[in-house]
Amino acid sequence: MAATILPMSSTHGLENECKEIHDSSGSLNHLIPSLARRTQLERQQIRDTYKAIYREDLISLLQRYEAAISPMKSAAFSLWMLDSHERDAVIAREALDEQGDDANYKALVEIFVGRKSDHIHLMKQAYHGRFRRHLDQDIINIEPPHPYQKILVALATSHKAHHADVSQHIAKCDARRLYETGEGGSGAIEAVVLETLSKRSIQQLKLTLSSYKHIYGHDYTKSLKRGNSGELEHALKMVVKCICNPPNYYAKTLYLSIKGGTIDKCCLERVLMSRADVDMDEIQRVFRKKYWKEVKDVICESIPSGAYRDFLVALATKNNIN
């Protein structure tokens, strides 16, 4: 049974949808896809209206539902209904709890690279409010030390210090400095890269990396392949790819999360939820070009049928339906 997607323009429509959720007696399978297709504003409206009528946070209802039916023990449904900065706070905490695996540090990099500074500020507030901890300090205290840790400290600093405007002149100067300390041969690449990451906005960094390619005829990652950057090399490649071409980076990450031998549901859910309201249509185009398949088809091939798969497919095709 397919759920009818009600318009969010009226209080009556909101109340009807909340009533349908409440009266479902926990059998939310047919409602999950419609919730997946909602915008962030619509999800917040549904959540607020549900709490006003039934005196319960919809998140609590979804968590009980997840505990009862999710074959993969996923919290994806309730995470999706959170504001994006709240969701990122939860993802960040989970990544730090599981520190030691590169995949978890990548989740943190994706947040700091893919979000604007005002979002990062709200995310840090939500992190402190929910966990009574400071995210920046938790990153500094990562043990044992890890190459991603230094990058994350720099990226966190950049959201506090950078200027909003981008400068072509600064981009060219930074590109030359990266070259001279890298393949140019003067060394000190780690210090220069981390300083650049900490002082520039993501847009400025993107312009710098574009200038590097224009001036020297190849991507900055080519210089990293020469092995001059030590243990930081692998982490830097990932960061550069995430900054320079997000759709390509996320298309490859999605594919590997499903087809990498063992399904990485945390990665799959994280990418779909974080990009569904941003650039999922472009990611789908890149995915189709690289792998000759639709994202939704690969999900259906790899995930058992049910509410969880329907939810993931709805996220993957969200922009195609609205």
mmCIF file of C-alpha atoms in Angstrom:
data_model
loop_
_atom_site.group_PDB
_atom_site.id
_atom_site.type_symbol
_atom_site.label_atom_id
_atom_site.label_comp_id
_atom_site.label_asym_id
_atom_site.label_seq_id
_atom_site.Cartn_x
_atom_site.Cartn_y
_atom_site.Cartn_z
ATOM 1 C CA MET A 1 0.000 0.000 0.000
ATOM 2 C CA ALA A 2 1.527 3.300 -1.077
ATOM 3 C CA ALA A 3 1.126 6.258 1.235
ATOM 4 C CA THR A 4 -0.416 9.410 -0.180
ATOM 5 C CA ILE A 5 1.893 12.391 0.059
ATOM 6 C CA LEU A 6 -0.200 15.179 1.531
ATOM 7 C CA PRO A 7 0.555 18.841 0.772
ATOM 8 C CA MET A 8 2.282 20.678 3.596
ATOM 9 C CA SER A 9 0.678 24.041 2.848
ATOM 10 C CA SER A 10 -2.204 23.601 5.286
ATOM 11 C CA THR A 11 -2.556 22.755 8.959
ATOM 12 C CA HIS A 12 -5.268 20.300 7.958
ATOM 13 C CA GLY A 13 -2.836 18.376 5.760
ATOM 14 C CA LEU A 14 -0.272 18.214 8.576
ATOM 15 C CA GLU A 15 -2.831 16.999 11.081
ATOM 16 C CA ASN A 16 -4.101 14.324 8.701
ATOM 17 C CA GLU A 17 -0.602 12.966 8.131
ATOM 18 C CA CYS A 18 0.142 12.965 11.859
ATOM 19 C CA LYS A 19 -3.145 11.152 12.515
ATOM 20 C CA GLU A 20 -2.255 8.516 9.937
ATOM 21 C CA ILE A 21 1.119 8.012 11.630
ATOM 22 C CA HIS A 22 -0.450 7.853 15.104
ATOM 23 C CA ASP A 23 -3.263 5.491 14.078
ATOM 24 C CA SER A 24 -0.885 3.107 12.340
ATOM 25 C CA SER A 25 -0.268 1.344 15.685
ATOM 26 C CA GLY A 26 3.412 1.008 14.871
ATOM 27 C CA SER A 27 2.871 -0.443 11.373
ATOM 28 C CA LEU A 28 4.667 2.402 9.616
ATOM 29 C CA ASN A 29 6.047 0.446 6.662
ATOM 30 C CA HIS A 30 3.820 2.151 4.099
ATOM 31 C CA LEU A 31 4.479 5.616 5.578
ATOM 32 C CA ILE A 32 8.290 5.528 5.657
ATOM 33 C CA PRO A 33 8.804 6.241 1.911
ATOM 34 C CA SER A 34 6.580 9.328 2.066
ATOM 35 C CA LEU A 35 8.506 10.646 5.089
ATOM 36 C CA ALA A 36 11.741 10.056 3.175
ATOM 37 C CA ARG A 37 10.562 12.328 0.351
ATOM 38 C CA ARG A 38 9.775 15.271 2.606
ATOM 39 C CA THR A 39 11.984 18.362 2.698
ATOM 40 C CA GLN A 40 13.676 19.299 5.945
ATOM 41 C CA LEU A 41 11.079 22.029 6.559
ATOM 42 C CA GLU A 42 8.221 19.587 5.991
ATOM 43 C CA ARG A 43 9.790 17.028 8.316
ATOM 44 C CA GLN A 44 10.085 19.642 11.031
ATOM 45 C CA GLN A 45 6.463 20.695 10.494
ATOM 46 C CA ILE A 46 5.307 17.096 10.826
ATOM 47 C CA ARG A 47 7.379 16.590 13.951
ATOM 48 C CA ASP A 48 6.115 19.823 15.574
ATOM 49 C CA THR A 49 2.483 19.087 14.714
ATOM 50 C CA TYR A 50 2.701 15.506 15.965
ATOM 51 C CA LYS A 51 4.117 16.669 19.303
ATOM 52 C CA ALA A 52 1.460 19.394 19.648
ATOM 53 C CA ILE A 53 -1.376 16.916 19.069
ATOM 54 C CA TYR A 54 -0.110 13.767 20.812
ATOM 55 C CA ARG A 55 2.383 15.157 23.365
ATOM 56 C CA GLU A 56 5.111 12.854 22.108
ATOM 57 C CA ASP A 57 8.148 13.450 19.975
ATOM 58 C CA LEU A 58 7.762 11.607 16.680
ATOM 59 C CA ILE A 59 11.424 10.588 17.019
ATOM 60 C CA SER A 60 10.505 8.434 20.038
ATOM 61 C CA LEU A 61 7.785 6.667 18.044
ATOM 62 C CA LEU A 62 10.175 5.985 15.173
ATOM 63 C CA GLN A 63 12.829 4.644 17.532
ATOM 64 C CA ARG A 64 10.340 2.131 18.956
ATOM 65 C CA TYR A 65 9.372 1.187 15.414
ATOM 66 C CA GLU A 66 13.018 0.693 14.442
ATOM 67 C CA ALA A 67 13.683 -1.515 17.428
ATOM 68 C CA ALA A 68 10.736 -3.716 16.478
ATOM 69 C CA ILE A 69 11.145 -4.138 12.710
ATOM 70 C CA SER A 70 14.544 -3.115 11.405
ATOM 71 C CA PRO A 71 16.321 -6.226 10.137
ATOM 72 C CA MET A 72 19.612 -4.359 10.161
ATOM 73 C CA LYS A 73 19.125 -2.648 13.535
ATOM 74 C CA SER A 74 19.214 0.728 11.837
ATOM 75 C CA ALA A 75 18.288 4.090 13.347
ATOM 76 C CA ALA A 76 17.959 5.648 9.909
ATOM 77 C CA PHE A 77 14.255 6.544 10.120
ATOM 78 C CA SER A 78 14.562 8.538 13.342
ATOM 79 C CA LEU A 79 17.846 10.128 12.223
ATOM 80 C CA TRP A 80 16.183 11.337 9.027
ATOM 81 C CA MET A 81 13.489 13.195 10.979
ATOM 82 C CA LEU A 82 16.085 15.195 12.920
ATOM 83 C CA ASP A 83 17.229 18.605 11.713
ATOM 84 C CA SER A 84 20.354 18.152 9.608
ATOM 85 C CA HIS A 85 22.634 19.777 12.212
ATOM 86 C CA GLU A 86 21.212 17.484 14.928
ATOM 87 C CA ARG A 87 21.732 14.472 12.684
ATOM 88 C CA ASP A 88 25.335 15.505 11.976
ATOM 89 C CA ALA A 89 25.946 15.837 15.724
ATOM 90 C CA VAL A 90 24.790 12.233 16.232
ATOM 91 C CA ILE A 91 26.885 10.997 13.290
ATOM 92 C CA ALA A 92 29.934 12.847 14.626
ATOM 93 C CA ARG A 93 29.538 11.291 18.085
ATOM 94 C CA GLU A 94 29.119 7.803 16.632
ATOM 95 C CA ALA A 95 32.212 8.305 14.474
ATOM 96 C CA LEU A 96 34.272 9.350 17.490
ATOM 97 C CA ASP A 97 32.934 6.448 19.533
ATOM 98 C CA GLU A 98 34.214 4.089 16.827
ATOM 99 C CA GLN A 99 37.503 5.924 16.268
ATOM 100 C CA GLY A 100 40.348 3.956 14.751
ATOM 101 C CA ASP A 101 38.631 3.145 11.465
ATOM 102 C CA ASP A 102 39.303 5.456 8.511
ATOM 103 C CA ALA A 103 35.652 5.179 7.473
ATOM 104 C CA ASN A 104 34.545 6.918 10.668
ATOM 105 C CA TYR A 105 36.985 9.766 10.235
ATOM 106 C CA LYS A 106 35.715 10.180 6.687
ATOM 107 C CA ALA A 107 32.231 10.750 8.107
ATOM 108 C CA LEU A 108 33.616 13.687 10.095
ATOM 109 C CA VAL A 109 35.500 15.074 7.097
ATOM 110 C CA GLU A 110 32.314 14.926 5.014
ATOM 111 C CA ILE A 111 30.526 17.052 7.624
ATOM 112 C CA PHE A 112 33.228 19.717 7.862
ATOM 113 C CA VAL A 113 33.783 19.858 4.092
ATOM 114 C CA GLY A 114 30.152 19.575 2.997
ATOM 115 C CA ARG A 115 28.465 21.999 5.384
ATOM 116 C CA LYS A 116 28.470 25.786 5.689
ATOM 117 C CA SER A 117 29.939 27.507 8.739
ATOM 118 C CA ASP A 118 26.560 28.456 10.228
ATOM 119 C CA HIS A 119 25.524 24.794 10.013
ATOM 120 C CA ILE A 120 28.771 23.702 11.711
ATOM 121 C CA HIS A 121 28.083 26.188 14.513
ATOM 122 C CA LEU A 122 24.580 24.771 15.055
ATOM 123 C CA MET A 123 25.924 21.230 14.843
ATOM 124 C CA LYS A 124 28.481 21.915 17.560
ATOM 125 C CA GLN A 125 25.755 23.413 19.754
ATOM 126 C CA ALA A 126 23.574 20.345 19.194
ATOM 127 C CA TYR A 127 26.556 18.093 19.960
ATOM 128 C CA HIS A 128 27.150 19.846 23.272
ATOM 129 C CA GLY A 129 23.453 19.928 24.143
ATOM 130 C CA ARG A 130 22.956 16.235 23.425
ATOM 131 C CA PHE A 131 26.235 14.764 24.708
ATOM 132 C CA ARG A 132 27.489 17.429 27.142
ATOM 133 C CA ARG A 133 30.816 17.434 25.336
ATOM 134 C CA HIS A 134 32.681 19.827 23.032
ATOM 135 C CA LEU A 135 33.228 18.432 19.546
ATOM 136 C CA ASP A 136 36.470 20.339 18.900
ATOM 137 C CA GLN A 137 37.967 19.022 22.134
ATOM 138 C CA ASP A 138 36.842 15.464 21.390
ATOM 139 C CA ILE A 139 38.642 15.657 18.035
ATOM 140 C CA ILE A 140 41.808 17.006 19.675
ATOM 141 C CA ASN A 141 41.674 14.179 22.234
ATOM 142 C CA ILE A 142 41.466 11.339 19.686
ATOM 143 C CA GLU A 143 43.661 8.451 20.819
ATOM 144 C CA PRO A 144 45.761 7.034 19.373
ATOM 145 C CA PRO A 145 46.725 10.016 17.167
ATOM 146 C CA HIS A 146 45.625 9.588 13.552
ATOM 147 C CA PRO A 147 46.427 11.472 10.308
ATOM 148 C CA TYR A 148 42.768 12.418 9.935
ATOM 149 C CA GLN A 149 42.851 14.013 13.376
ATOM 150 C CA LYS A 150 45.203 16.794 12.249
ATOM 151 C CA ILE A 151 43.072 17.458 9.181
ATOM 152 C CA LEU A 152 39.867 17.567 11.221
ATOM 153 C CA VAL A 153 41.378 20.040 13.690
ATOM 154 C CA ALA A 154 42.379 22.258 10.769
ATOM 155 C CA LEU A 155 38.968 22.026 9.075
ATOM 156 C CA ALA A 156 37.179 22.792 12.348
ATOM 157 C CA THR A 157 39.391 25.874 12.756
ATOM 158 C CA SER A 158 38.669 27.021 9.204
ATOM 159 C CA HIS A 159 34.969 27.393 9.966
ATOM 160 C CA LYS A 160 35.813 29.891 12.699
ATOM 161 C CA ALA A 161 38.508 31.890 10.959
ATOM 162 C CA HIS A 162 37.860 32.190 7.251
ATOM 163 C CA HIS A 163 36.440 35.106 5.273
ATOM 164 C CA ALA A 164 33.294 34.614 3.198
ATOM 165 C CA ASP A 165 34.735 36.071 -0.015
ATOM 166 C CA VAL A 166 37.008 34.041 -2.267
ATOM 167 C CA SER A 167 40.117 35.466 -3.890
ATOM 168 C CA GLN A 168 41.782 34.351 -7.097
ATOM 169 C CA HIS A 169 45.034 35.960 -5.970
ATOM 170 C CA ILE A 170 45.066 34.034 -2.680
ATOM 171 C CA ALA A 171 44.199 30.846 -4.552
ATOM 172 C CA LYS A 172 47.208 31.238 -6.880
ATOM 173 C CA CYS A 173 49.548 32.050 -3.997
ATOM 174 C CA ASP A 174 48.345 29.047 -1.985
ATOM 175 C CA ALA A 175 48.641 26.793 -5.043
ATOM 176 C CA ARG A 176 52.246 27.857 -5.600
ATOM 177 C CA ARG A 177 53.056 27.314 -1.938
ATOM 178 C CA LEU A 178 51.549 23.827 -2.023
ATOM 179 C CA TYR A 179 53.635 23.052 -5.114
ATOM 180 C CA GLU A 180 56.870 24.399 -3.677
ATOM 181 C CA THR A 181 56.525 22.394 -0.463
ATOM 182 C CA GLY A 182 55.356 19.279 -2.296
ATOM 183 C CA GLU A 183 56.549 18.201 -5.678
ATOM 184 C CA GLY A 184 58.643 21.373 -5.889
ATOM 185 C CA GLY A 185 60.868 19.747 -3.311
ATOM 186 C CA SER A 186 61.333 22.107 -0.343
ATOM 187 C CA GLY A 187 59.536 19.821 2.136
ATOM 188 C CA ALA A 188 57.392 20.873 5.132
ATOM 189 C CA ILE A 189 54.304 19.762 3.198
ATOM 190 C CA GLU A 190 52.364 18.730 6.306
ATOM 191 C CA ALA A 191 52.722 22.090 8.029
ATOM 192 C CA VAL A 192 51.799 24.025 4.892
ATOM 193 C CA VAL A 193 48.787 21.868 4.027
ATOM 194 C CA LEU A 194 47.393 22.011 7.553
ATOM 195 C CA GLU A 195 47.925 25.767 7.751
ATOM 196 C CA THR A 196 46.112 26.220 4.431
ATOM 197 C CA LEU A 197 43.214 24.016 5.512
ATOM 198 C CA SER A 198 42.854 25.908 8.790
ATOM 199 C CA LYS A 199 42.853 29.410 7.286
ATOM 200 C CA ARG A 200 40.709 29.035 4.146
ATOM 201 C CA SER A 201 37.028 28.421 3.537
ATOM 202 C CA ILE A 202 35.981 25.340 1.613
ATOM 203 C CA GLN A 203 35.149 27.478 -1.413
ATOM 204 C CA GLN A 204 38.565 29.150 -1.219
ATOM 205 C CA LEU A 205 40.242 25.748 -0.946
ATOM 206 C CA LYS A 206 38.286 24.547 -3.967
ATOM 207 C CA LEU A 207 39.507 27.560 -5.950
ATOM 208 C CA THR A 208 43.081 26.918 -4.798
ATOM 209 C CA LEU A 209 42.963 23.307 -5.956
ATOM 210 C CA SER A 210 41.473 24.411 -9.282
ATOM 211 C CA SER A 211 44.290 26.959 -9.660
ATOM 212 C CA TYR A 212 46.841 24.257 -8.870
ATOM 213 C CA LYS A 213 45.564 22.150 -11.749
ATOM 214 C CA HIS A 214 45.474 25.148 -14.087
ATOM 215 C CA ILE A 215 49.037 26.225 -13.248
ATOM 216 C CA TYR A 216 50.748 22.822 -13.049
ATOM 217 C CA GLY A 217 48.639 20.778 -15.453
ATOM 218 C CA HIS A 218 47.419 18.089 -13.070
ATOM 219 C CA ASP A 219 45.387 17.590 -9.896
ATOM 220 C CA TYR A 220 47.020 18.157 -6.531
ATOM 221 C CA THR A 221 46.378 14.484 -5.720
ATOM 222 C CA LYS A 222 48.977 13.579 -8.374
ATOM 223 C CA SER A 223 51.680 15.167 -6.241
ATOM 224 C CA LEU A 224 50.472 13.201 -3.222
ATOM 225 C CA LYS A 225 50.900 9.954 -5.143
ATOM 226 C CA ARG A 226 54.609 10.625 -5.237
ATOM 227 C CA GLY A 227 54.767 9.779 -1.546
ATOM 228 C CA ASN A 228 56.224 13.058 -0.243
ATOM 229 C CA SER A 229 53.533 13.532 2.401
ATOM 230 C CA GLY A 230 54.105 10.425 4.538
ATOM 231 C CA GLU A 231 51.215 8.964 6.479
ATOM 232 C CA LEU A 232 49.083 12.039 5.807
ATOM 233 C CA GLU A 233 48.958 11.229 2.082
ATOM 234 C CA HIS A 234 45.959 8.882 2.049
ATOM 235 C CA ALA A 235 43.854 11.144 4.247
ATOM 236 C CA LEU A 236 44.656 14.212 2.151
ATOM 237 C CA LYS A 237 43.618 12.472 -1.063
ATOM 238 C CA MET A 238 40.197 11.778 0.403
ATOM 239 C CA VAL A 239 39.777 15.379 1.597
ATOM 240 C CA VAL A 240 40.842 16.837 -1.753
ATOM 241 C CA LYS A 241 38.424 14.600 -3.669
ATOM 242 C CA CYS A 242 35.576 15.518 -1.315
ATOM 243 C CA ILE A 243 36.303 19.239 -1.776
ATOM 244 C CA CYS A 244 36.921 19.277 -5.524
ATOM 245 C CA ASN A 245 34.183 17.009 -6.863
ATOM 246 C CA PRO A 246 31.529 16.068 -4.288
ATOM 247 C CA PRO A 247 29.179 14.251 -6.734
ATOM 248 C CA ASN A 248 32.007 12.019 -7.967
ATOM 249 C CA TYR A 249 33.260 11.400 -4.437
ATOM 250 C CA TYR A 250 29.796 10.497 -3.116
ATOM 251 C CA ALA A 251 28.900 8.355 -6.133
ATOM 252 C CA LYS A 252 32.011 6.236 -5.581
ATOM 253 C CA THR A 253 31.423 6.124 -1.810
ATOM 254 C CA LEU A 254 27.837 4.972 -2.364
ATOM 255 C CA TYR A 255 28.906 2.241 -4.752
ATOM 256 C CA LEU A 256 31.622 0.921 -2.441
ATOM 257 C CA SER A 257 29.233 0.954 0.526
ATOM 258 C CA ILE A 258 26.920 -1.435 -1.334
ATOM 259 C CA LYS A 259 29.245 -3.382 -3.614
ATOM 260 C CA GLY A 260 32.389 -3.496 -1.511
ATOM 261 C CA GLY A 261 31.890 -7.088 -0.404
ATOM 262 C CA THR A 262 30.065 -6.346 2.845
ATOM 263 C CA ILE A 263 27.286 -3.763 2.889
ATOM 264 C CA ASP A 264 28.358 -0.731 4.909
ATOM 265 C CA LYS A 265 24.906 0.384 6.013
ATOM 266 C CA CYS A 266 26.238 3.273 8.121
ATOM 267 C CA CYS A 267 28.028 4.759 5.130
ATOM 268 C CA LEU A 268 25.088 4.082 2.797
ATOM 269 C CA GLU A 269 22.587 5.746 5.129
ATOM 270 C CA ARG A 270 24.920 8.661 5.893
ATOM 271 C CA VAL A 271 25.511 9.564 2.263
ATOM 272 C CA LEU A 272 21.872 9.222 1.230
ATOM 273 C CA MET A 273 20.609 11.296 4.164
ATOM 274 C CA SER A 274 23.273 14.003 3.965
ATOM 275 C CA ARG A 275 22.981 14.502 0.187
ATOM 276 C CA ALA A 276 19.262 13.856 -0.428
ATOM 277 C CA ASP A 277 18.434 17.538 0.070
ATOM 278 C CA VAL A 278 21.645 18.787 -1.563
ATOM 279 C CA ASP A 279 22.860 17.173 -4.785
ATOM 280 C CA MET A 280 21.424 13.656 -5.027
ATOM 281 C CA ASP A 281 20.305 14.238 -8.617
ATOM 282 C CA GLU A 282 23.880 15.052 -9.680
ATOM 283 C CA ILE A 283 25.255 12.099 -7.709
ATOM 284 C CA GLN A 284 22.800 9.847 -9.549
ATOM 285 C CA ARG A 285 24.014 11.146 -12.920
ATOM 286 C CA VAL A 286 27.644 10.491 -12.006
ATOM 287 C CA PHE A 287 26.765 7.063 -10.572
ATOM 288 C CA ARG A 288 24.945 6.114 -13.777
ATOM 289 C CA LYS A 289 27.879 7.239 -15.930
ATOM 290 C CA LYS A 290 30.521 5.451 -13.827
ATOM 291 C CA TYR A 291 28.719 2.191 -13.082
ATOM 292 C CA TRP A 292 26.051 1.887 -15.773
ATOM 293 C CA LYS A 293 23.366 1.387 -13.143
ATOM 294 C CA GLU A 294 20.847 3.433 -11.197
ATOM 295 C CA VAL A 295 21.473 3.944 -7.475
ATOM 296 C CA LYS A 296 18.018 2.580 -6.671
ATOM 297 C CA ASP A 297 18.637 -0.579 -8.709
ATOM 298 C CA VAL A 298 21.890 -1.326 -6.895
ATOM 299 C CA ILE A 299 20.123 -0.826 -3.563
ATOM 300 C CA CYS A 300 17.341 -3.218 -4.612
ATOM 301 C CA GLU A 301 19.899 -5.805 -5.732
ATOM 302 C CA SER A 302 21.725 -5.699 -2.413
ATOM 303 C CA ILE A 303 19.164 -4.960 0.328
ATOM 304 C CA PRO A 304 16.271 -7.327 1.224
ATOM 305 C CA SER A 305 12.792 -6.047 0.411
ATOM 306 C CA GLY A 306 10.967 -4.215 3.176
ATOM 307 C CA ALA A 307 10.521 -0.817 4.787
ATOM 308 C CA TYR A 308 14.272 -0.275 5.162
ATOM 309 C CA ARG A 309 14.960 -0.811 1.452
ATOM 310 C CA ASP A 310 11.927 1.292 0.488
ATOM 311 C CA PHE A 311 13.280 4.084 2.681
ATOM 312 C CA LEU A 312 16.739 4.000 1.067
ATOM 313 C CA VAL A 313 15.253 3.934 -2.446
ATOM 314 C CA ALA A 314 12.994 6.887 -1.585
ATOM 315 C CA LEU A 315 16.021 8.881 -0.409
ATOM 316 C CA ALA A 316 18.006 7.963 -3.521
ATOM 317 C CA THR A 317 15.180 9.061 -5.834
ATOM 318 C CA LYS A 318 13.903 11.941 -3.691
ATOM 319 C CA ASN A 319 14.693 14.735 -6.152
ATOM 320 C CA ASN A 320 13.202 12.734 -9.035
ATOM 321 C CA ILE A 321 9.832 12.531 -7.321
ATOM 322 C CA ASN A 322 9.330 16.022 -5.917
#
